[in-house]
């Protein structure tokens, strides 16, 4: 009994100094992503916090976002959550988020943040989210050994891409590493659409859902190409995650993967360096440009997390050194002018240069996935159309166009 009492007192004394738990809800579950989360965890430990990671499987964050919604409505939000794009403003408008102007002032975000990031992370003039990454989504990851073995070269147009795919298929090689999940499939489509039509067409057709742009020859061609790819890949495609697809690329079971530079994070996680046989190339496009998404962290108001505590956590996570280390591991660009890319991979350095060029030339576009470009309701409807088209050869391009035109006419901005 005495022993128990002493043990109890010791536990109480210990917990008086125990680090405060910080619950963090996110969808970073691949090997590279887990390594990146560890970097945040280590930093918080140094600041006297204990990061309790709440990972929710599912690239693109669809499931994580609905769990977040359910928890917030039930009055039990996590302390910190991963969010993206315009949804930050929606959460802030509902009064769920802590303002973080102190950190913004301390780190001079008004000067140091990339221009478009300033807009995304503010609501009503106040900063409400920490900008963490800028990802490029028009990347093509190539297993050079597979191409060399079959004496094929890197395709420079979508037409060539189809030819190379068909060639590989004839030789018994499955060309494209991809999982049959809606967000992965739609990302493939946006690369095709952007590649054929360029930034202005992409904005008109898929952000404004402009009826004329949707009915154009370019949309028909994009859907036709999308169908050609689906005809090649449907016989072997499974519902795998993007990171298992990356593993197939690395192992030489596939020749290409077309997705964002989170792939680089997983490639570097393999043995600490970027494998020499994998190369990154901008996806073929008639006009150079940059498709992006961004990851942001927000802090939810709750009885557990008052403004003072929230401030301490933000101070720790918004540290430029942490942001730099995180992006280096994640394969992304730190969205700050004052963070240098020394020691980053050559893919990130190339992406950074292309980003600034695209910004100057007006060829910078948000991805359609992750609600970066359109409202979540429209995103869901458009994704559904494109995913069904990819999987069902009986659906005609004209039907997809008609349905997307109806979405545009619906004026829904939820
Ligand atoms: C995106 C996110 C990236 C990456 C990717 C795959 O939504 O922006 O950071 O995690 O999903 O999981």
Short mmCIF file of C-alpha atoms and ligand atoms in Angstrom, two decimals:
data_model
loop_
_atom_site.label_atom_id
_atom_site.label_comp_id
_atom_site.label_asym_id
_atom_site.label_seq_id
_atom_site.Cartn_x
_atom_site.Cartn_y
_atom_site.Cartn_z
CA UNK A 1 0.00 0.00 0.00
CA UNK A 2 2.80 2.34 1.04
CA UNK A 3 4.69 1.44 -2.11
CA UNK A 4 1.63 2.19 -4.22
CA UNK A 5 1.21 5.56 -2.52
CA UNK A 6 4.81 6.50 -3.22
CA UNK A 7 4.48 5.38 -6.84
CA UNK A 8 1.29 7.45 -7.13
CA UNK A 9 2.98 10.53 -5.69
CA UNK A 10 5.92 10.08 -8.05
CA UNK A 11 3.60 9.86 -11.06
CA UNK A 12 1.79 13.00 -9.92
CA UNK A 13 5.07 14.85 -9.44
CA UNK A 14 6.27 13.67 -12.82
CA UNK A 15 3.09 14.64 -14.64
CA UNK A 16 3.23 18.12 -13.13
CA UNK A 17 6.24 18.61 -15.39
CA UNK A 18 5.12 16.28 -18.17
CA UNK A 19 5.12 17.76 -21.65
CA UNK A 20 1.73 18.94 -22.84
CA UNK A 21 0.22 16.69 -25.53
CA UNK A 22 -0.48 18.30 -28.88
CA UNK A 23 -2.84 16.28 -31.05
CA UNK A 24 -2.05 16.60 -34.75
CA UNK A 25 -4.48 15.30 -37.39
CA UNK A 26 -3.05 14.83 -40.90
CA UNK A 27 -2.80 12.45 -43.85
CA UNK A 28 0.96 12.09 -44.03
CA UNK A 29 1.29 8.31 -43.85
CA UNK A 30 3.87 7.29 -46.46
CA UNK A 31 7.46 6.65 -45.38
CA UNK A 32 8.75 10.03 -46.54
CA UNK A 33 5.77 11.81 -45.02
CA UNK A 34 6.18 10.03 -41.68
CA UNK A 35 9.83 11.15 -41.63
CA UNK A 36 8.67 14.71 -42.25
CA UNK A 37 6.18 14.57 -39.36
CA UNK A 38 9.04 13.34 -37.13
CA UNK A 39 10.82 16.64 -37.82
CA UNK A 40 7.83 18.58 -36.43
CA UNK A 41 7.65 16.19 -33.50
CA UNK A 42 11.33 16.70 -32.58
CA UNK A 43 10.93 20.46 -32.71
CA UNK A 44 7.87 20.43 -30.48
CA UNK A 45 9.67 18.21 -27.94
CA UNK A 46 12.41 20.85 -27.75
CA UNK A 47 9.70 23.44 -27.05
CA UNK A 48 8.25 21.32 -24.23
CA UNK A 49 5.39 19.63 -26.10
CA UNK A 50 4.60 16.05 -26.94
CA UNK A 51 3.22 15.57 -30.45
CA UNK A 52 0.46 12.97 -30.56
CA UNK A 53 0.24 12.15 -34.23
CA UNK A 54 -3.23 11.22 -35.56
CA UNK A 55 -2.54 10.01 -39.11
CA UNK A 56 -5.48 9.18 -41.37
CA UNK A 57 -4.66 7.01 -44.40
CA UNK A 58 -5.61 8.38 -47.79
CA UNK A 59 -3.47 10.59 -50.04
CA UNK A 60 -5.19 13.84 -50.91
CA UNK A 61 -6.75 13.86 -47.42
CA UNK A 62 -10.36 13.08 -48.28
CA UNK A 63 -10.96 10.87 -45.24
CA UNK A 64 -8.84 13.05 -42.94
CA UNK A 65 -10.90 16.08 -43.88
CA UNK A 66 -14.21 14.38 -43.09
CA UNK A 67 -12.88 13.12 -39.76
CA UNK A 68 -11.76 16.66 -38.98
CA UNK A 69 -15.23 17.96 -39.78
CA UNK A 70 -16.93 15.36 -37.60
CA UNK A 71 -14.61 16.04 -34.67
CA UNK A 72 -14.88 19.82 -34.92
CA UNK A 73 -18.68 19.73 -35.06
CA UNK A 74 -18.68 17.44 -32.01
CA UNK A 75 -16.62 20.01 -30.12
CA UNK A 76 -13.58 17.74 -30.02
CA UNK A 77 -11.19 19.07 -32.66
CA UNK A 78 -7.50 18.12 -32.73
CA UNK A 79 -5.16 20.90 -31.57
CA UNK A 80 -3.35 21.13 -34.90
CA UNK A 81 -4.63 19.98 -38.30
CA UNK A 82 -3.36 19.80 -41.87
CA UNK A 83 -5.51 21.82 -44.27
CA UNK A 84 -5.23 23.14 -47.80
CA UNK A 85 -6.22 26.14 -49.85
CA UNK A 86 -9.59 27.89 -49.73
CA UNK A 87 -10.94 25.57 -46.99
CA UNK A 88 -8.73 27.51 -44.54
CA UNK A 89 -10.96 30.55 -45.04
CA UNK A 90 -14.13 28.48 -44.60
CA UNK A 91 -12.94 27.12 -41.23
CA UNK A 92 -11.86 30.60 -40.14
CA UNK A 93 -15.20 32.13 -41.19
CA UNK A 94 -16.97 29.63 -38.92
CA UNK A 95 -14.82 30.81 -36.02
CA UNK A 96 -12.93 27.55 -35.43
CA UNK A 97 -9.35 28.76 -35.88
CA UNK A 98 -6.89 30.62 -33.69
CA UNK A 99 -5.48 33.78 -35.24
CA UNK A 100 -1.70 33.67 -35.60
CA UNK A 101 -0.76 37.27 -36.37
CA UNK A 102 2.02 37.27 -33.75
CA UNK A 103 4.03 34.65 -35.65
CA UNK A 104 3.28 36.44 -38.92
CA UNK A 105 4.72 39.65 -37.52
CA UNK A 106 7.70 37.95 -35.93
CA UNK A 107 8.66 36.22 -39.19
CA UNK A 108 7.60 39.15 -41.42
CA UNK A 109 5.22 37.03 -43.50
CA UNK A 110 3.92 40.13 -45.31
CA UNK A 111 7.34 40.40 -46.94
CA UNK A 112 8.71 36.88 -46.75
CA UNK A 113 5.82 34.70 -47.82
CA UNK A 114 5.27 33.88 -51.49
CA UNK A 115 2.65 36.30 -52.79
CA UNK A 116 -0.08 33.76 -53.43
CA UNK A 117 0.51 32.14 -50.01
CA UNK A 118 -0.29 35.43 -48.25
CA UNK A 119 -3.72 35.42 -49.78
CA UNK A 120 -4.47 31.74 -48.98
CA UNK A 121 -3.45 31.95 -45.31
CA UNK A 122 -5.39 35.06 -44.30
CA UNK A 123 -9.00 35.57 -43.40
CA UNK A 124 -10.42 39.06 -42.98
CA UNK A 125 -6.91 40.49 -42.95
CA UNK A 126 -5.64 38.14 -40.20
CA UNK A 127 -3.29 35.20 -40.62
CA UNK A 128 -5.07 32.00 -39.56
CA UNK A 129 -2.79 29.21 -40.89
CA UNK A 130 0.91 28.42 -41.05
CA UNK A 131 2.12 27.98 -44.65
CA UNK A 132 4.23 24.82 -44.70
CA UNK A 133 4.78 23.48 -48.23
CA UNK A 134 4.38 24.33 -51.88
CA UNK A 135 4.11 21.19 -54.03
CA UNK A 136 4.43 20.93 -57.79
CA UNK A 137 1.93 18.53 -59.35
CA UNK A 138 2.95 18.57 -63.01
CA UNK A 139 5.89 16.25 -62.47
CA UNK A 140 6.67 13.05 -64.31
CA UNK A 141 8.87 10.61 -62.38
CA UNK A 142 10.74 8.28 -64.69
CA UNK A 143 12.64 5.05 -64.18
CA UNK A 144 15.45 5.75 -66.65
CA UNK A 145 16.73 2.17 -66.57
CA UNK A 146 13.42 0.80 -67.80
CA UNK A 147 13.37 3.29 -70.68
CA UNK A 148 17.00 2.59 -71.55
CA UNK A 149 16.44 -1.17 -71.51
CA UNK A 150 13.75 -0.72 -74.14
CA UNK A 151 15.66 2.01 -76.00
CA UNK A 152 12.94 4.55 -75.43
CA UNK A 153 13.41 8.25 -74.81
CA UNK A 154 11.64 10.68 -72.47
CA UNK A 155 8.39 11.74 -74.15
CA UNK A 156 8.11 15.44 -74.95
CA UNK A 157 4.45 15.59 -75.86
CA UNK A 158 1.34 13.74 -74.79
CA UNK A 159 1.17 12.09 -78.18
CA UNK A 160 4.69 10.72 -77.68
CA UNK A 161 3.72 9.67 -74.19
CA UNK A 162 0.91 7.50 -75.54
CA UNK A 163 3.32 6.00 -78.09
CA UNK A 164 5.87 5.16 -75.39
CA UNK A 165 3.13 3.70 -73.16
CA UNK A 166 1.84 1.55 -76.03
CA UNK A 167 5.39 0.44 -76.87
CA UNK A 168 6.10 -0.63 -73.30
CA UNK A 169 2.78 -2.39 -73.07
CA UNK A 170 3.58 -4.41 -76.20
CA UNK A 171 6.83 -5.51 -74.59
CA UNK A 172 4.97 -6.68 -71.51
CA UNK A 173 5.87 -3.71 -69.30
CA UNK A 174 3.07 -1.89 -67.45
CA UNK A 175 3.98 1.75 -68.20
CA UNK A 176 2.30 3.89 -65.54
CA UNK A 177 2.52 3.60 -61.74
CA UNK A 178 -0.84 4.78 -60.45
CA UNK A 179 -3.63 3.69 -58.12
CA UNK A 180 -7.27 3.65 -59.16
CA UNK A 181 -8.32 6.23 -56.59
CA UNK A 182 -10.31 9.30 -57.69
CA UNK A 183 -7.73 11.91 -56.64
CA UNK A 184 -4.85 10.09 -58.39
CA UNK A 185 -6.88 9.70 -61.57
CA UNK A 186 -8.06 13.33 -61.62
CA UNK A 187 -4.50 14.48 -61.13
CA UNK A 188 -3.56 12.58 -64.26
CA UNK A 189 -6.37 14.34 -66.12
CA UNK A 190 -5.35 17.80 -64.96
CA UNK A 191 -1.84 17.14 -66.22
CA UNK A 192 -3.22 16.17 -69.63
CA UNK A 193 -5.62 19.15 -69.77
CA UNK A 194 -2.94 21.61 -68.70
CA UNK A 195 -0.42 20.05 -71.08
CA UNK A 196 -2.70 20.37 -74.10
CA UNK A 197 -4.45 23.65 -73.37
CA UNK A 198 -2.07 25.70 -71.21
CA UNK A 199 -2.80 27.82 -68.14
CA UNK A 200 -5.45 30.16 -69.57
CA UNK A 201 -7.52 27.29 -70.94
CA UNK A 202 -7.11 25.35 -67.67
CA UNK A 203 -8.30 28.31 -65.59
CA UNK A 204 -11.30 28.99 -67.83
CA UNK A 205 -12.39 25.37 -68.15
CA UNK A 206 -11.66 23.86 -64.75
CA UNK A 207 -11.68 26.77 -62.30
CA UNK A 208 -14.32 29.03 -63.85
CA UNK A 209 -16.13 26.04 -65.45
CA UNK A 210 -16.71 28.30 -68.43
CA UNK A 211 -19.16 26.67 -70.80
CA UNK A 212 -17.33 27.59 -74.02
CA UNK A 213 -13.91 26.51 -72.78
CA UNK A 214 -15.40 23.22 -71.60
CA UNK A 215 -17.02 22.62 -75.00
CA UNK A 216 -13.79 23.36 -76.88
CA UNK A 217 -11.81 21.05 -79.11
CA UNK A 218 -9.09 21.07 -76.43
CA UNK A 219 -11.40 19.45 -73.86
CA UNK A 220 -12.40 16.79 -76.39
CA UNK A 221 -8.75 16.09 -77.15
CA UNK A 222 -7.87 15.96 -73.45
CA UNK A 223 -10.65 13.48 -72.75
CA UNK A 224 -9.65 11.45 -75.79
CA UNK A 225 -6.06 11.22 -74.50
CA UNK A 226 -7.30 10.41 -71.02
CA UNK A 227 -9.30 7.54 -72.51
CA UNK A 228 -6.24 6.31 -74.45
CA UNK A 229 -4.27 6.17 -71.19
CA UNK A 230 -7.12 4.41 -69.41
CA UNK A 231 -7.35 1.78 -72.15
CA UNK A 232 -3.67 1.01 -71.60
CA UNK A 233 -3.66 1.00 -67.80
CA UNK A 234 -7.10 -0.36 -66.82
CA UNK A 235 -6.15 -4.02 -67.40
CA UNK A 236 -3.47 -3.87 -64.70
CA UNK A 237 -4.41 -1.00 -62.40
CA UNK A 238 -5.39 -1.67 -58.74
CA UNK A 239 -6.70 0.60 -56.02
CA UNK A 240 -3.23 1.10 -54.56
CA UNK A 241 -1.88 4.13 -52.70
CA UNK A 242 0.42 6.61 -54.45
CA UNK A 243 3.41 5.44 -52.39
CA UNK A 244 2.99 1.76 -53.36
CA UNK A 245 2.92 3.05 -56.94
CA UNK A 246 6.21 4.86 -56.28
CA UNK A 247 7.68 1.61 -54.98
CA UNK A 248 6.72 -0.11 -58.27
CA UNK A 249 8.48 2.68 -60.16
CA UNK A 250 11.64 2.30 -58.06
CA UNK A 251 11.60 -1.50 -58.47
CA UNK A 252 11.39 -1.18 -62.26
CA UNK A 253 7.91 -2.70 -62.43
CA UNK A 254 6.65 0.56 -63.92
CA UNK A 255 8.35 3.21 -66.07
CA UNK A 256 6.47 6.43 -65.15
CA UNK A 257 4.56 8.05 -62.33
CA UNK A 258 2.74 11.35 -62.86
CA UNK A 259 2.10 13.08 -59.56
CA UNK A 260 3.33 15.69 -57.09
CA UNK A 261 6.78 15.97 -55.59
CA UNK A 262 5.78 14.18 -52.39
CA UNK A 263 7.27 11.31 -54.44
CA UNK A 264 10.70 12.89 -53.90
CA UNK A 265 10.17 12.67 -50.14
CA UNK A 266 9.58 8.94 -50.41
CA UNK A 267 12.49 8.47 -52.82
CA UNK A 268 14.81 10.16 -50.35
CA UNK A 269 13.43 8.06 -47.51
CA UNK A 270 14.68 4.90 -49.25
CA UNK A 271 18.27 5.22 -48.09
CA UNK A 272 18.72 8.91 -47.43
CA UNK A 273 19.58 9.93 -51.01
CA UNK A 274 17.70 10.32 -54.26
CA UNK A 275 18.07 7.09 -56.34
CA UNK A 276 20.15 7.74 -59.47
CA UNK A 277 17.91 5.68 -61.77
CA UNK A 278 14.84 7.86 -61.13
CA UNK A 279 14.53 11.25 -62.82
CA UNK A 280 12.03 14.09 -62.52
CA UNK A 281 10.78 15.86 -65.67
CA UNK A 282 8.00 18.42 -66.04
CA UNK A 283 5.00 16.62 -67.56
CA UNK A 284 4.79 17.37 -71.31
CA UNK A 285 3.05 20.66 -72.01
CA UNK A 286 2.66 22.89 -75.05
CA UNK A 287 3.28 25.85 -72.77
CA UNK A 288 5.50 25.68 -69.68
CA UNK A 289 3.75 26.27 -66.36
CA UNK A 290 3.23 25.07 -62.84
CA UNK A 291 0.34 23.23 -61.15
CA UNK A 292 0.51 23.64 -57.38
CA UNK A 293 -1.02 22.77 -54.09
CA UNK A 294 0.03 23.83 -50.60
CA UNK A 295 -0.07 22.26 -47.17
CA UNK A 296 -0.93 24.42 -44.19
CA UNK A 297 -1.29 23.87 -40.47
CA UNK A 298 -4.10 25.39 -38.44
CA UNK A 299 -4.79 25.51 -34.72
CA UNK A 300 -8.29 24.75 -33.49
CA UNK A 301 -9.87 26.65 -30.62
CA UNK A 302 -10.98 24.28 -27.83
CA UNK A 303 -11.08 24.16 -24.03
CA UNK A 304 -7.77 22.26 -24.30
CA UNK A 305 -6.09 24.89 -26.44
CA UNK A 306 -6.38 28.53 -25.41
CA UNK A 307 -4.80 31.45 -27.29
CA UNK A 308 -1.68 31.48 -25.12
CA UNK A 309 -0.91 27.79 -25.67
CA UNK A 310 -1.76 28.08 -29.37
CA UNK A 311 0.75 30.92 -29.62
CA UNK A 312 3.51 28.83 -28.08
CA UNK A 313 2.87 25.97 -30.51
CA UNK A 314 2.77 28.32 -33.50
CA UNK A 315 6.00 29.93 -32.41
CA UNK A 316 7.66 26.53 -32.39
CA UNK A 317 6.28 25.27 -35.73
CA UNK A 318 6.67 28.50 -37.70
CA UNK A 319 10.42 28.56 -37.14
CA UNK A 320 12.06 28.99 -40.59
CA UNK A 321 14.67 26.33 -39.76
CA UNK A 322 11.96 23.80 -39.09
CA UNK A 323 10.07 24.78 -42.27
CA UNK A 324 13.28 24.34 -44.24
CA UNK A 325 14.10 20.91 -42.78
CA UNK A 326 10.51 19.76 -43.24
CA UNK A 327 10.39 20.69 -46.94
CA UNK A 328 13.80 19.20 -47.65
CA UNK A 329 12.50 15.86 -46.41
CA UNK A 330 9.05 16.25 -47.99
CA UNK A 331 10.29 17.05 -51.52
CA UNK A 332 8.44 20.38 -51.57
CA UNK A 333 9.39 24.06 -51.80
CA UNK A 334 9.31 26.20 -48.62
CA UNK A 335 6.91 28.98 -49.64
CA UNK A 336 9.08 31.76 -48.20
CA UNK A 337 11.45 34.10 -50.06
CA UNK A 338 13.84 34.17 -47.07
CA UNK A 339 14.41 30.37 -46.91
CA UNK A 340 17.28 29.25 -49.12
CA UNK A 341 17.29 25.98 -51.05
CA UNK A 342 20.87 25.06 -50.21
CA UNK A 343 21.07 21.29 -49.83
CA UNK A 344 17.68 20.66 -51.50
CA UNK A 345 17.34 18.10 -54.32
CA UNK A 346 17.86 19.21 -57.92
CA UNK A 347 14.15 18.46 -58.57
CA UNK A 348 13.12 20.99 -55.92
CA UNK A 349 15.55 23.59 -57.26
CA UNK A 350 14.15 23.12 -60.78
CA UNK A 351 10.58 23.34 -59.43
CA UNK A 352 11.45 26.56 -57.60
CA UNK A 353 12.80 28.19 -60.79
CA UNK A 354 9.80 27.02 -62.81
CA UNK A 355 7.44 28.31 -60.13
CA UNK A 356 8.83 31.85 -60.28
CA UNK A 357 8.84 31.85 -64.06
CA UNK A 358 5.24 30.60 -64.15
CA UNK A 359 4.21 33.26 -61.63
CA UNK A 360 5.77 35.98 -63.79
CA UNK A 361 4.17 34.66 -66.97
CA UNK A 362 0.74 34.03 -65.42
CA UNK A 363 1.05 30.27 -65.91
CA UNK A 364 0.65 29.28 -62.30
CA UNK A 365 -2.50 27.26 -61.59
CA UNK A 366 -3.93 25.52 -58.53
CA UNK A 367 -4.57 21.80 -58.72
CA UNK A 368 -8.17 20.66 -59.04
CA UNK A 369 -7.70 18.06 -56.30
CA UNK A 370 -7.64 18.92 -52.58
CA UNK A 371 -10.12 21.78 -53.24
CA UNK A 372 -7.25 24.06 -54.24
CA UNK A 373 -9.09 25.40 -57.28
CA UNK A 374 -12.81 24.98 -56.76
CA UNK A 375 -15.21 24.53 -53.84
CA UNK A 376 -15.32 21.07 -52.22
CA UNK A 377 -18.79 20.38 -53.65
CA UNK A 378 -17.72 21.15 -57.22
CA UNK A 379 -14.48 19.26 -56.69
CA UNK A 380 -16.42 16.19 -55.64
CA UNK A 381 -18.80 16.40 -58.59
CA UNK A 382 -16.02 17.00 -61.16
CA UNK A 383 -13.86 14.25 -59.67
CA UNK A 384 -16.77 11.86 -59.83
CA UNK A 385 -17.35 12.62 -63.54
CA UNK A 386 -13.72 12.22 -64.53
CA UNK A 387 -13.18 9.11 -62.43
CA UNK A 388 -16.24 7.39 -63.91
CA UNK A 389 -15.18 8.35 -67.44
CA UNK A 390 -11.73 6.86 -66.84
CA UNK A 391 -13.18 3.59 -65.59
CA UNK A 392 -16.13 3.18 -67.93
CA UNK A 393 -15.40 3.19 -71.68
CA UNK A 394 -19.10 3.48 -72.45
CA UNK A 395 -19.23 7.07 -71.16
CA UNK A 396 -18.79 9.59 -73.97
CA UNK A 397 -16.59 12.71 -73.70
CA UNK A 398 -19.63 14.80 -74.65
CA UNK A 399 -21.47 13.55 -71.54
CA UNK A 400 -18.64 14.62 -69.26
CA UNK A 401 -18.56 18.04 -70.91
CA UNK A 402 -22.31 18.46 -70.51
CA UNK A 403 -22.18 17.54 -66.82
CA UNK A 404 -19.28 19.87 -66.13
CA UNK A 405 -21.13 22.67 -67.90
CA UNK A 406 -24.10 22.06 -65.58
CA UNK A 407 -21.80 22.35 -62.57
CA UNK A 408 -20.61 25.69 -63.91
CA UNK A 409 -24.19 26.87 -64.37
CA UNK A 410 -25.20 25.77 -60.86
CA UNK A 411 -23.34 28.66 -59.20
CA UNK A 412 -22.57 26.46 -56.22
CA UNK A 413 -19.67 27.81 -54.19
CA UNK A 414 -19.99 25.71 -51.01
C1 LIG B 1 -1.53 16.08 -50.76
C2 LIG B 1 -0.65 16.84 -49.81
C3 LIG B 1 0.75 16.42 -49.90
C4 LIG B 1 0.90 14.92 -49.95
C5 LIG B 1 -0.12 14.26 -50.84
C6 LIG B 1 -0.11 12.75 -50.79
O1 LIG B 1 -2.85 16.37 -50.48
O2 LIG B 1 -0.70 18.20 -50.16
O3 LIG B 1 1.46 16.97 -48.84
O4 LIG B 1 0.82 14.45 -48.68
O5 LIG B 1 -1.40 14.69 -50.55
O6 LIG B 1 -0.37 12.25 -49.52
#
